[in-house]
Amino acid sequence: MGALDVEHLDTELETVSKIVPVGLGSDETLETGTIEEAVRVLLQGLGEDVTREGLLKTPLRVAKALREGTKGYRQNVKDIVEGALFPEAGLDNGTGLAGGAGGLVVVREINLFSYCECCLLPFKVQCHVGYIPSGQRVVGLSKLSRVADVFAKRLQDPQRLADEICVGLQDNIKPMGVAVVLVCWHIKYPTLEEASHNPTHPTKDPMQGWDPISVFSGSGVFENENSDDWDDYLALLKFQGVKVERNTVEQSWCPSRSLEFTLSNGHFMKNLFNGRSLSKGPTNYPAMMNAVGSILHSLGEDPSRKELVNTPQRFVQWLMNFKKLTLEKKCNGFNLKDSVEGINGNVSYNQKKVHSELNMPFWSQCEHHLLPFHGVVHICFFHGGELETVDRSFLQSIVHLYGCQLQVQERLTRQIAETISSIFHLLGVMVVVEASHICMISRGIEKVGSNTATIAVMGQFSADPKARAAFLDAISSSTAFQGQ
């Protein structure tokens, strides 16, 4: 089945997959099937063929990831805490400083992931929880992180997440007070121009390209933010090198909020990555927005909740950044005659000319899970001397073209190499892509700091290990310099 006209896709949502995944109950099967159908609508709205090999299982993968990432809606804090409260000698009433049931207990650096309710993209959370026991009882330490995870596995806003963790522990443990500090990171929405001037190198800073915010919440004796109990709590965080400060200025959490469009006054969000505006706005895509609404409902949310009213529009806008473009459209306006030399220039090597460009940034969207990945691209090629120079911006446009599609990193690397080779009729091309994948640091995997490198080699680079080694050494030197 080929791409469909999204204006006629609303009826697609009425069909639910009949395949019953093993281990799922009837209700969960229905909800998973609804999400799968909604994902197909979104893929078709992007002009994709949902029957091609790379996308066949994408609806199921996305449905499973979303269900896993929002399982907190189907969990109960009381069930977690019950049976994990233990008697411990200490003060019956009031707060004490002698330990036991009267002293402060803190669990630091609980790493979590949640989904932003504004745009449905994952965000990273570092959670610090403290409480002062009462009634001569303490709770199993692992339960603090499990309770935090219950609320993180829902569509969230950082402050509400902190408040819900705080209230959940206060209501179920009945301590003298609970203190919660979260440091949350949201993916930035860079324009191509901004990304070009500030390349995000995943091997040097895995959270580069993310915007942080700190939020506080307290109950009981922690309701007074200037209390000595807060001072003790924050001092214990500093033992691990954790320094958090309250945000002193109003901070926009989700980048999509600062790019909000208002249908009533005719202002629309701009397509950030491709530099295009959707001439009639996202309301041209009702089927896609209805699909997102059905996903929200299937996850256990109320799409009419005020915080979620514009979420379908924002998420569709994000996806439309990855609608296919043609090479001709993307490269239009670039003039090779006005190009400039690359970072390393043109130098002789075995009677050939070598041209290289390092650390060209890109953002893309994984077609397996519909989650972003980002990083840098390094390009080196041989030419016979007829080509004087190549404009870095032209190469960046090719990187950008293939990044702004549903992708896998291996294909992205190969497509860049093949396109550059065919345009310039080169003797050899080598492309290295380094990236961090959100699907590797969410979906329960949470491998923060992991990154992926891929290489594509064509032509004379294939038979020249010395040239390959020289290019890889140049990349290593460049990234080492950036990290200083």
Short mmCIF file of C-alpha atoms in Angstrom, two decimals:
data_model
loop_
_atom_site.label_atom_id
_atom_site.label_comp_id
_atom_site.label_asym_id
_atom_site.label_seq_id
_atom_site.Cartn_x
_atom_site.Cartn_y
_atom_site.Cartn_z
CA MET A 1 0.00 0.00 0.00
CA GLY A 2 1.43 3.39 -1.00
CA ALA A 3 1.11 6.77 0.65
CA LEU A 4 -2.46 7.98 1.14
CA ASP A 5 -3.99 11.43 1.06
CA VAL A 6 -4.12 12.44 4.73
CA GLU A 7 -7.35 14.37 4.15
CA HIS A 8 -9.13 11.01 3.76
CA LEU A 9 -7.52 9.10 6.58
CA ASP A 10 -9.92 9.79 9.45
CA THR A 11 -11.76 6.55 8.76
CA GLU A 12 -8.52 4.62 9.27
CA LEU A 13 -8.84 5.19 13.02
CA GLU A 14 -12.05 3.15 13.12
CA THR A 15 -10.14 -0.02 12.23
CA VAL A 16 -8.39 -1.83 15.05
CA SER A 17 -5.79 -4.51 14.47
CA LYS A 18 -7.14 -8.04 14.92
CA ILE A 19 -3.74 -9.49 15.80
CA VAL A 20 -3.57 -10.33 19.51
CA PRO A 21 -0.05 -9.90 20.91
CA VAL A 22 0.99 -12.74 23.19
CA GLY A 23 0.50 -11.98 26.88
CA LEU A 24 -1.89 -9.06 26.48
CA GLY A 25 -5.38 -8.96 27.94
CA SER A 26 -8.35 -7.97 25.81
CA ASP A 27 -8.42 -4.33 26.98
CA GLU A 28 -4.68 -3.93 26.55
CA THR A 29 -4.85 -5.60 23.14
CA LEU A 30 -7.55 -3.16 22.07
CA GLU A 31 -5.54 -0.16 23.27
CA THR A 32 -2.33 -1.42 21.64
CA GLY A 33 -4.19 -2.05 18.39
CA THR A 34 -5.67 1.45 18.45
CA ILE A 35 -2.21 2.96 18.91
CA GLU A 36 -0.86 0.85 16.05
CA GLU A 37 -3.56 2.11 13.70
CA ALA A 38 -2.93 5.68 14.79
CA VAL A 39 0.80 5.29 14.07
CA ARG A 40 -0.03 4.01 10.57
CA VAL A 41 -2.09 7.15 9.98
CA LEU A 42 0.86 9.31 11.09
CA LEU A 43 3.28 7.44 8.82
CA GLN A 44 0.96 7.75 5.85
CA GLY A 45 0.53 11.44 6.60
CA LEU A 46 4.31 11.78 6.22
CA GLY A 47 4.06 10.24 2.75
CA GLU A 48 5.56 6.94 3.87
CA ASP A 49 4.68 3.46 2.62
CA VAL A 50 3.70 1.58 5.76
CA THR A 51 4.24 -1.74 3.97
CA ARG A 52 7.95 -1.21 3.33
CA GLU A 53 10.26 -3.45 5.29
CA GLY A 54 11.62 -0.86 7.72
CA LEU A 55 8.15 0.29 8.76
CA LEU A 56 6.21 -2.98 8.90
CA LYS A 57 6.67 -3.41 12.64
CA THR A 58 7.02 0.28 13.53
CA PRO A 59 3.37 0.66 14.66
CA LEU A 60 3.76 -2.25 17.10
CA ARG A 61 7.17 -1.05 18.31
CA VAL A 62 5.84 2.46 18.91
CA ALA A 63 2.73 1.13 20.66
CA LYS A 64 4.81 -1.07 22.97
CA ALA A 65 7.23 1.79 23.73
CA LEU A 66 4.39 4.19 24.53
CA ARG A 67 2.59 1.65 26.67
CA GLU A 68 5.81 0.90 28.55
CA GLY A 69 6.65 4.59 28.87
CA THR A 70 3.21 5.39 30.34
CA LYS A 71 2.62 2.30 32.48
CA GLY A 72 2.37 4.57 35.53
CA TYR A 73 -1.29 5.16 34.64
CA ARG A 74 -1.89 1.48 35.41
CA GLN A 75 0.08 1.40 38.67
CA ASN A 76 -0.92 2.33 42.21
CA VAL A 77 1.44 3.85 44.74
CA LYS A 78 -0.41 2.22 47.63
CA ASP A 79 0.28 -1.23 46.19
CA ILE A 80 4.00 -0.44 46.03
CA VAL A 81 4.33 0.96 49.55
CA GLU A 82 2.12 -1.59 51.33
CA GLY A 83 4.23 -4.32 52.85
CA ALA A 84 7.38 -2.17 52.60
CA LEU A 85 6.89 -0.19 55.83
CA PHE A 86 9.11 -1.47 58.62
CA PRO A 87 9.18 -0.69 62.37
CA GLU A 88 12.24 1.21 63.49
CA ALA A 89 13.02 2.72 66.91
CA GLY A 90 12.92 6.48 66.98
CA LEU A 91 10.84 9.43 67.97
CA ASP A 92 7.08 9.03 68.14
CA ASN A 93 6.43 12.66 67.38
CA GLY A 94 8.40 15.56 66.03
CA THR A 95 11.67 15.45 64.20
CA GLY A 96 14.94 14.21 65.54
CA LEU A 97 18.58 14.31 64.61
CA ALA A 98 19.66 10.96 66.05
CA GLY A 99 18.83 8.79 63.04
CA GLY A 100 16.38 5.90 63.12
CA ALA A 101 12.80 6.95 62.57
CA GLY A 102 13.52 10.53 63.54
CA GLY A 103 16.25 11.44 61.05
CA LEU A 104 16.36 12.54 57.44
CA VAL A 105 16.58 9.84 54.77
CA VAL A 106 17.65 10.79 51.23
CA VAL A 107 17.90 8.73 48.03
CA ARG A 108 19.91 10.58 45.43
CA GLU A 109 20.36 10.47 41.66
CA ILE A 110 17.41 8.32 40.63
CA ASN A 111 17.57 8.35 36.82
CA LEU A 112 14.17 8.36 35.14
CA PHE A 113 12.55 9.17 31.81
CA SER A 114 9.15 10.66 31.17
CA TYR A 115 7.12 11.97 28.23
CA CYS A 116 6.51 15.70 27.87
CA GLU A 117 2.78 16.32 27.84
CA CYS A 118 3.24 19.32 25.52
CA CYS A 119 4.93 17.56 22.61
CA LEU A 120 5.07 13.79 23.47
CA LEU A 121 8.87 13.70 23.27
CA PRO A 122 10.78 11.96 26.07
CA PHE A 123 12.69 13.94 28.67
CA LYS A 124 15.36 12.84 31.11
CA VAL A 125 14.90 13.19 34.87
CA GLN A 126 17.40 13.03 37.71
CA CYS A 127 15.35 12.67 40.86
CA HIS A 128 16.40 13.22 44.49
CA VAL A 129 13.93 12.19 47.20
CA GLY A 130 14.14 12.80 50.93
CA TYR A 131 11.76 12.20 53.83
CA ILE A 132 11.72 12.32 57.62
CA PRO A 133 10.04 9.20 59.04
CA SER A 134 7.41 9.31 61.75
CA GLY A 135 5.38 6.81 63.74
CA GLN A 136 8.49 4.69 64.29
CA ARG A 137 8.43 3.26 60.79
CA VAL A 138 10.57 3.56 57.69
CA VAL A 139 9.95 2.50 54.12
CA GLY A 140 12.15 0.25 51.99
CA LEU A 141 14.57 2.50 50.12
CA SER A 142 13.86 0.96 46.72
CA LYS A 143 10.21 1.99 47.10
CA LEU A 144 11.17 5.66 46.90
CA SER A 145 12.57 5.20 43.40
CA ARG A 146 9.65 2.95 42.41
CA VAL A 147 7.11 5.54 43.49
CA ALA A 148 9.01 8.21 41.56
CA ASP A 149 8.99 5.97 38.50
CA VAL A 150 5.22 5.45 38.71
CA PHE A 151 4.62 9.17 38.23
CA ALA A 152 7.44 9.55 35.69
CA LYS A 153 5.78 6.89 33.53
CA ARG A 154 2.96 9.26 32.65
CA LEU A 155 2.66 12.32 30.42
CA GLN A 156 4.22 14.97 32.58
CA ASP A 157 5.39 18.49 33.26
CA PRO A 158 8.45 18.75 35.58
CA GLN A 159 6.72 20.68 38.37
CA ARG A 160 3.66 18.46 38.39
CA LEU A 161 5.90 15.39 38.38
CA ALA A 162 7.75 16.67 41.46
CA ASP A 163 4.48 17.53 43.19
CA GLU A 164 2.91 14.14 42.44
CA ILE A 165 5.94 12.26 43.76
CA CYS A 166 5.86 14.39 46.89
CA VAL A 167 2.12 13.95 47.53
CA GLY A 168 2.21 10.24 46.67
CA LEU A 169 4.89 9.58 49.30
CA GLN A 170 3.32 11.88 51.88
CA ASP A 171 -0.11 10.25 51.58
CA ASN A 172 1.12 6.67 51.66
CA ILE A 173 4.09 6.76 54.06
CA LYS A 174 2.73 9.42 56.43
CA PRO A 175 6.15 10.90 57.28
CA MET A 176 6.93 14.21 58.95
CA GLY A 177 7.67 15.60 55.52
CA VAL A 178 8.87 14.83 51.99
CA ALA A 179 11.32 16.79 49.85
CA VAL A 180 11.72 16.25 46.10
CA VAL A 181 14.19 17.89 43.73
CA LEU A 182 14.17 17.11 40.01
CA VAL A 183 16.61 18.15 37.34
CA CYS A 184 14.94 17.59 33.97
CA TRP A 185 16.35 17.86 30.45
CA HIS A 186 14.21 18.47 27.35
CA ILE A 187 15.41 18.05 23.77
CA LYS A 188 16.08 21.36 22.10
CA TYR A 189 14.40 22.30 18.83
CA PRO A 190 17.37 23.76 16.94
CA THR A 191 17.07 25.44 13.59
CA LEU A 192 19.58 24.28 11.01
CA GLU A 193 21.47 27.58 11.31
CA GLU A 194 21.72 27.28 15.10
CA ALA A 195 22.82 23.66 14.87
CA SER A 196 25.49 24.54 12.31
CA HIS A 197 27.07 27.03 14.70
CA ASN A 198 26.68 24.78 17.75
CA PRO A 199 27.27 21.18 16.68
CA THR A 200 26.24 18.65 19.31
CA HIS A 201 28.93 16.03 19.73
CA PRO A 202 27.42 13.02 21.56
CA THR A 203 30.75 11.51 22.65
CA LYS A 204 31.76 14.60 24.64
CA ASP A 205 28.52 15.54 26.36
CA PRO A 206 25.59 13.10 26.13
CA MET A 207 23.19 15.79 27.38
CA GLN A 208 24.37 18.43 24.93
CA GLY A 209 21.39 19.39 22.83
CA TRP A 210 19.07 19.17 25.85
CA ASP A 211 17.74 22.08 27.94
CA PRO A 212 17.81 21.61 31.77
CA ILE A 213 15.42 22.89 34.41
CA SER A 214 15.32 22.31 38.20
CA VAL A 215 12.09 22.04 40.22
CA PHE A 216 11.43 21.63 43.96
CA SER A 217 8.48 20.24 45.91
CA GLY A 218 7.99 19.81 49.66
CA SER A 219 5.34 18.67 52.12
CA GLY A 220 5.05 18.64 55.91
CA VAL A 221 8.12 20.13 57.52
CA PHE A 222 9.49 20.84 54.03
CA GLU A 223 6.64 23.16 53.08
CA ASN A 224 8.77 26.05 54.33
CA GLU A 225 11.45 26.32 51.65
CA ASN A 226 13.70 28.29 54.02
CA SER A 227 13.63 25.67 56.79
CA ASP A 228 16.69 24.01 58.32
CA ASP A 229 15.35 20.67 57.03
CA TRP A 230 15.76 21.90 53.45
CA ASP A 231 19.30 23.03 54.25
CA ASP A 232 20.14 19.56 55.57
CA TYR A 233 18.57 17.90 52.56
CA LEU A 234 20.44 20.05 50.02
CA ALA A 235 23.69 19.56 51.95
CA LEU A 236 23.32 15.78 51.58
CA LEU A 237 22.90 16.23 47.83
CA LYS A 238 26.17 18.17 47.69
CA PHE A 239 28.00 15.14 49.10
CA GLN A 240 27.57 13.58 45.64
CA GLY A 241 28.46 16.77 43.82
CA VAL A 242 24.81 17.53 43.10
CA LYS A 243 24.24 21.27 43.12
CA VAL A 244 20.76 22.49 42.36
CA GLU A 245 19.34 25.96 42.52
CA ARG A 246 15.81 27.19 42.27
CA ASN A 247 15.05 28.86 38.96
CA THR A 248 14.86 32.56 39.66
CA VAL A 249 13.22 33.51 36.35
CA GLU A 250 10.21 32.20 34.52
CA GLN A 251 11.46 29.43 32.28
CA SER A 252 9.66 27.94 29.30
CA TRP A 253 9.98 24.21 29.77
CA CYS A 254 8.97 22.73 26.42
CA PRO A 255 10.39 24.53 23.35
CA SER A 256 7.10 23.95 21.54
CA ARG A 257 5.40 26.41 23.90
CA SER A 258 7.53 29.29 22.69
CA LEU A 259 6.60 28.31 19.14
CA GLU A 260 2.89 27.99 19.77
CA PHE A 261 0.58 28.86 16.94
CA THR A 262 -2.83 30.44 17.46
CA LEU A 263 -5.43 29.49 14.91
CA SER A 264 -7.63 32.47 15.75
CA ASN A 265 -5.07 35.10 14.80
CA GLY A 266 -3.51 33.21 11.92
CA HIS A 267 -0.06 32.66 13.44
CA PHE A 268 1.36 29.22 12.85
CA MET A 269 4.36 27.28 14.04
CA LYS A 270 7.30 27.34 11.66
CA ASN A 271 8.84 24.15 10.37
CA LEU A 272 12.12 24.42 12.26
CA PHE A 273 14.34 21.95 10.51
CA ASN A 274 13.43 22.59 6.90
CA GLY A 275 12.89 26.32 7.22
CA ARG A 276 9.43 25.99 5.72
CA SER A 277 6.09 27.18 7.00
CA LEU A 278 3.01 25.04 6.55
CA SER A 279 1.01 27.47 4.48
CA LYS A 280 -2.37 26.50 5.88
CA GLY A 281 -1.13 25.37 9.27
CA PRO A 282 -1.37 21.95 10.94
CA THR A 283 -5.17 22.09 10.69
CA ASN A 284 -4.66 20.71 7.18
CA TYR A 285 -3.85 17.40 8.85
CA PRO A 286 -6.94 16.52 10.88
CA ALA A 287 -6.45 12.79 10.46
CA MET A 288 -2.96 12.95 11.93
CA MET A 289 -4.09 15.08 14.87
CA ASN A 290 -7.06 12.79 15.47
CA ALA A 291 -4.62 9.90 15.46
CA VAL A 292 -2.54 11.55 18.20
CA GLY A 293 -5.75 12.18 20.16
CA SER A 294 -6.62 8.49 19.97
CA ILE A 295 -3.12 7.63 21.22
CA LEU A 296 -3.56 9.92 24.23
CA HIS A 297 -6.90 8.29 25.03
CA SER A 298 -5.47 4.77 24.67
CA LEU A 299 -2.64 5.61 27.07
CA GLY A 300 -5.17 6.50 29.76
CA GLU A 301 -5.22 10.27 29.32
CA ASP A 302 -8.04 12.70 28.68
CA PRO A 303 -7.22 14.52 25.40
CA SER A 304 -9.51 17.36 26.48
CA ARG A 305 -7.40 18.13 29.56
CA LYS A 306 -6.29 21.72 29.12
CA GLU A 307 -2.58 20.85 29.15
CA LEU A 308 -3.13 18.35 26.30
CA VAL A 309 -5.49 20.32 24.07
CA ASN A 310 -2.70 21.46 21.72
CA THR A 311 -0.47 18.39 22.13
CA PRO A 312 -1.68 16.68 18.92
CA GLN A 313 -0.88 19.82 16.90
CA ARG A 314 2.58 20.11 18.43
CA PHE A 315 3.44 16.45 17.87
CA VAL A 316 2.22 16.52 14.26
CA GLN A 317 4.31 19.66 13.72
CA TRP A 318 7.37 17.84 15.06
CA LEU A 319 6.75 14.87 12.75
CA MET A 320 6.27 17.10 9.72
CA ASN A 321 9.92 18.11 10.07
CA PHE A 322 10.69 14.65 8.77
CA LYS A 323 8.43 14.61 5.73
CA LYS A 324 10.40 13.55 2.68
CA LEU A 325 12.09 16.17 0.49
CA THR A 326 13.78 15.71 -2.84
CA LEU A 327 17.47 16.39 -3.33
CA GLU A 328 16.66 18.98 -6.01
CA LYS A 329 14.46 20.97 -3.63
CA LYS A 330 16.88 20.77 -0.76
CA CYS A 331 19.97 21.79 -2.71
CA ASN A 332 18.25 24.58 -4.60
CA GLY A 333 20.08 27.88 -4.13
CA PHE A 334 23.52 26.43 -3.42
CA ASN A 335 26.19 27.45 -5.95
CA LEU A 336 29.30 25.29 -6.17
CA LYS A 337 31.24 28.09 -7.91
CA ASP A 338 31.01 30.19 -4.77
CA SER A 339 32.07 27.34 -2.47
CA VAL A 340 34.89 27.65 0.02
CA GLU A 341 37.53 25.24 1.24
CA GLY A 342 36.72 22.73 3.93
CA ILE A 343 38.09 22.60 7.46
CA ASN A 344 41.27 20.81 6.41
CA GLY A 345 41.40 22.28 2.89
CA ASN A 346 42.67 20.42 -0.17
CA VAL A 347 46.00 18.63 0.27
CA SER A 348 47.95 16.22 -1.88
CA TYR A 349 47.87 12.54 -1.04
CA ASN A 350 49.26 9.98 -3.51
CA GLN A 351 48.69 12.40 -6.42
CA LYS A 352 45.03 12.84 -5.49
CA LYS A 353 43.17 15.67 -3.86
CA VAL A 354 41.60 15.11 -0.45
CA HIS A 355 38.74 17.19 0.88
CA SER A 356 37.27 16.75 4.36
CA GLU A 357 34.56 18.32 6.49
CA LEU A 358 34.22 17.47 10.18
CA ASN A 359 31.53 17.84 12.83
CA MET A 360 28.54 18.72 10.65
CA PRO A 361 25.48 18.47 12.91
CA PHE A 362 22.26 16.64 12.13
CA TRP A 363 18.95 15.67 13.70
CA SER A 364 16.79 12.80 12.54
CA GLN A 365 13.88 10.57 13.56
CA CYS A 366 14.30 6.83 14.08
CA GLU A 367 11.79 5.02 11.89
CA HIS A 368 11.65 2.05 14.25
CA HIS A 369 10.32 3.92 17.29
CA LEU A 370 9.56 7.46 16.01
CA LEU A 371 12.07 8.87 18.49
CA PRO A 372 14.77 11.46 17.65
CA PHE A 373 18.47 10.85 17.28
CA HIS A 374 21.15 13.47 16.71
CA GLY A 375 24.88 13.90 16.35
CA VAL A 376 27.58 14.87 13.87
CA VAL A 377 28.73 13.75 10.41
CA HIS A 378 32.32 13.66 9.14
CA ILE A 379 32.99 13.46 5.39
CA CYS A 380 36.21 12.88 3.44
CA PHE A 381 36.64 12.24 -0.29
CA PHE A 382 39.22 11.85 -3.06
CA HIS A 383 38.82 13.73 -6.32
CA GLY A 384 40.99 13.94 -9.40
CA GLY A 385 41.74 17.65 -9.18
CA GLU A 386 39.03 18.95 -11.51
CA LEU A 387 36.96 19.97 -8.50
CA GLU A 388 38.46 23.11 -7.02
CA THR A 389 36.63 23.38 -3.73
CA VAL A 390 33.33 22.32 -2.14
CA ASP A 391 31.12 24.58 -0.08
CA ARG A 392 30.61 23.18 3.42
CA SER A 393 27.05 24.50 3.37
CA PHE A 394 26.32 22.35 0.32
CA LEU A 395 27.53 19.21 2.10
CA GLN A 396 25.59 20.28 5.18
CA SER A 397 22.46 20.54 3.04
CA ILE A 398 22.91 16.95 1.90
CA VAL A 399 23.35 15.82 5.50
CA HIS A 400 20.28 17.81 6.44
CA LEU A 401 18.25 16.36 3.57
CA TYR A 402 18.73 12.77 4.66
CA GLY A 403 18.49 13.60 8.35
CA CYS A 404 15.06 15.15 7.86
CA GLN A 405 13.46 11.82 7.04
CA LEU A 406 12.44 8.76 8.98
CA GLN A 407 15.79 7.04 9.20
CA VAL A 408 18.12 4.44 10.61
CA GLN A 409 21.70 5.55 11.18
CA GLU A 410 23.21 2.89 8.92
CA ARG A 411 21.09 4.01 5.95
CA LEU A 412 21.73 7.69 6.69
CA THR A 413 25.48 7.09 6.53
CA ARG A 414 25.26 5.19 3.24
CA GLN A 415 22.90 7.70 1.59
CA ILE A 416 25.18 10.62 2.36
CA ALA A 417 28.18 8.78 0.90
CA GLU A 418 26.34 7.67 -2.24
CA THR A 419 24.85 11.10 -2.93
CA ILE A 420 28.14 12.97 -2.55
CA SER A 421 29.90 10.41 -4.74
CA SER A 422 27.31 10.64 -7.51
CA ILE A 423 27.10 14.46 -7.52
CA PHE A 424 30.86 15.05 -7.75
CA HIS A 425 31.92 11.85 -9.58
CA LEU A 426 34.48 11.15 -6.90
CA LEU A 427 37.32 8.65 -6.75
CA GLY A 428 36.45 7.68 -3.18
CA VAL A 429 34.26 8.72 -0.26
CA MET A 430 34.29 7.97 3.45
CA VAL A 431 31.51 9.08 5.81
CA VAL A 432 31.45 8.66 9.60
CA VAL A 433 28.30 9.38 11.62
CA GLU A 434 28.28 9.64 15.42
CA ALA A 435 24.92 9.89 17.16
CA SER A 436 22.98 9.57 20.39
CA HIS A 437 19.62 7.81 20.11
CA ILE A 438 16.69 8.66 22.35
CA CYS A 439 15.48 5.07 21.97
CA MET A 440 18.69 4.00 23.74
CA ILE A 441 18.05 6.27 26.74
CA SER A 442 14.31 5.83 27.10
CA ARG A 443 11.92 2.87 26.68
CA GLY A 444 13.21 1.40 29.97
CA ILE A 445 16.77 1.00 28.63
CA GLU A 446 18.11 4.28 30.01
CA LYS A 447 21.67 3.95 28.77
CA VAL A 448 22.58 7.62 29.15
CA GLY A 449 25.96 8.35 27.57
CA SER A 450 25.84 5.53 25.04
CA ASN A 451 26.31 6.54 21.43
CA THR A 452 26.62 4.91 18.04
CA ALA A 453 29.20 5.31 15.27
CA THR A 454 28.74 4.10 11.69
CA ILE A 455 31.05 4.21 8.66
CA ALA A 456 30.40 4.10 4.93
CA VAL A 457 33.39 3.61 2.58
CA MET A 458 33.28 3.83 -1.22
CA GLY A 459 35.76 3.77 -4.10
CA GLN A 460 39.48 4.07 -3.45
CA PHE A 461 38.99 4.47 0.29
CA SER A 462 37.98 0.78 0.32
CA ALA A 463 41.45 -0.31 -0.76
CA ASP A 464 43.48 2.31 1.10
CA PRO A 465 43.71 1.55 4.85
CA LYS A 466 46.30 4.31 5.30
CA ALA A 467 43.85 6.93 4.03
CA ARG A 468 41.07 5.58 6.23
CA ALA A 469 43.34 5.67 9.26
CA ALA A 470 44.44 9.25 8.48
CA PHE A 471 40.81 10.43 8.28
CA LEU A 472 39.83 8.66 11.51
CA ASP A 473 42.84 10.21 13.25
CA ALA A 474 41.72 13.64 12.00
CA ILE A 475 38.27 13.07 13.51
CA SER A 476 39.82 11.96 16.80
CA SER A 477 42.03 15.05 16.92
CA SER A 478 39.11 17.33 16.14
CA THR A 479 36.83 15.90 18.83
CA ALA A 480 39.66 15.88 21.36
CA PHE A 481 40.20 19.58 20.71
CA GLN A 482 36.49 20.28 21.11
CA GLY A 483 36.47 18.55 24.47
CA GLN A 484 39.26 20.70 25.94
#
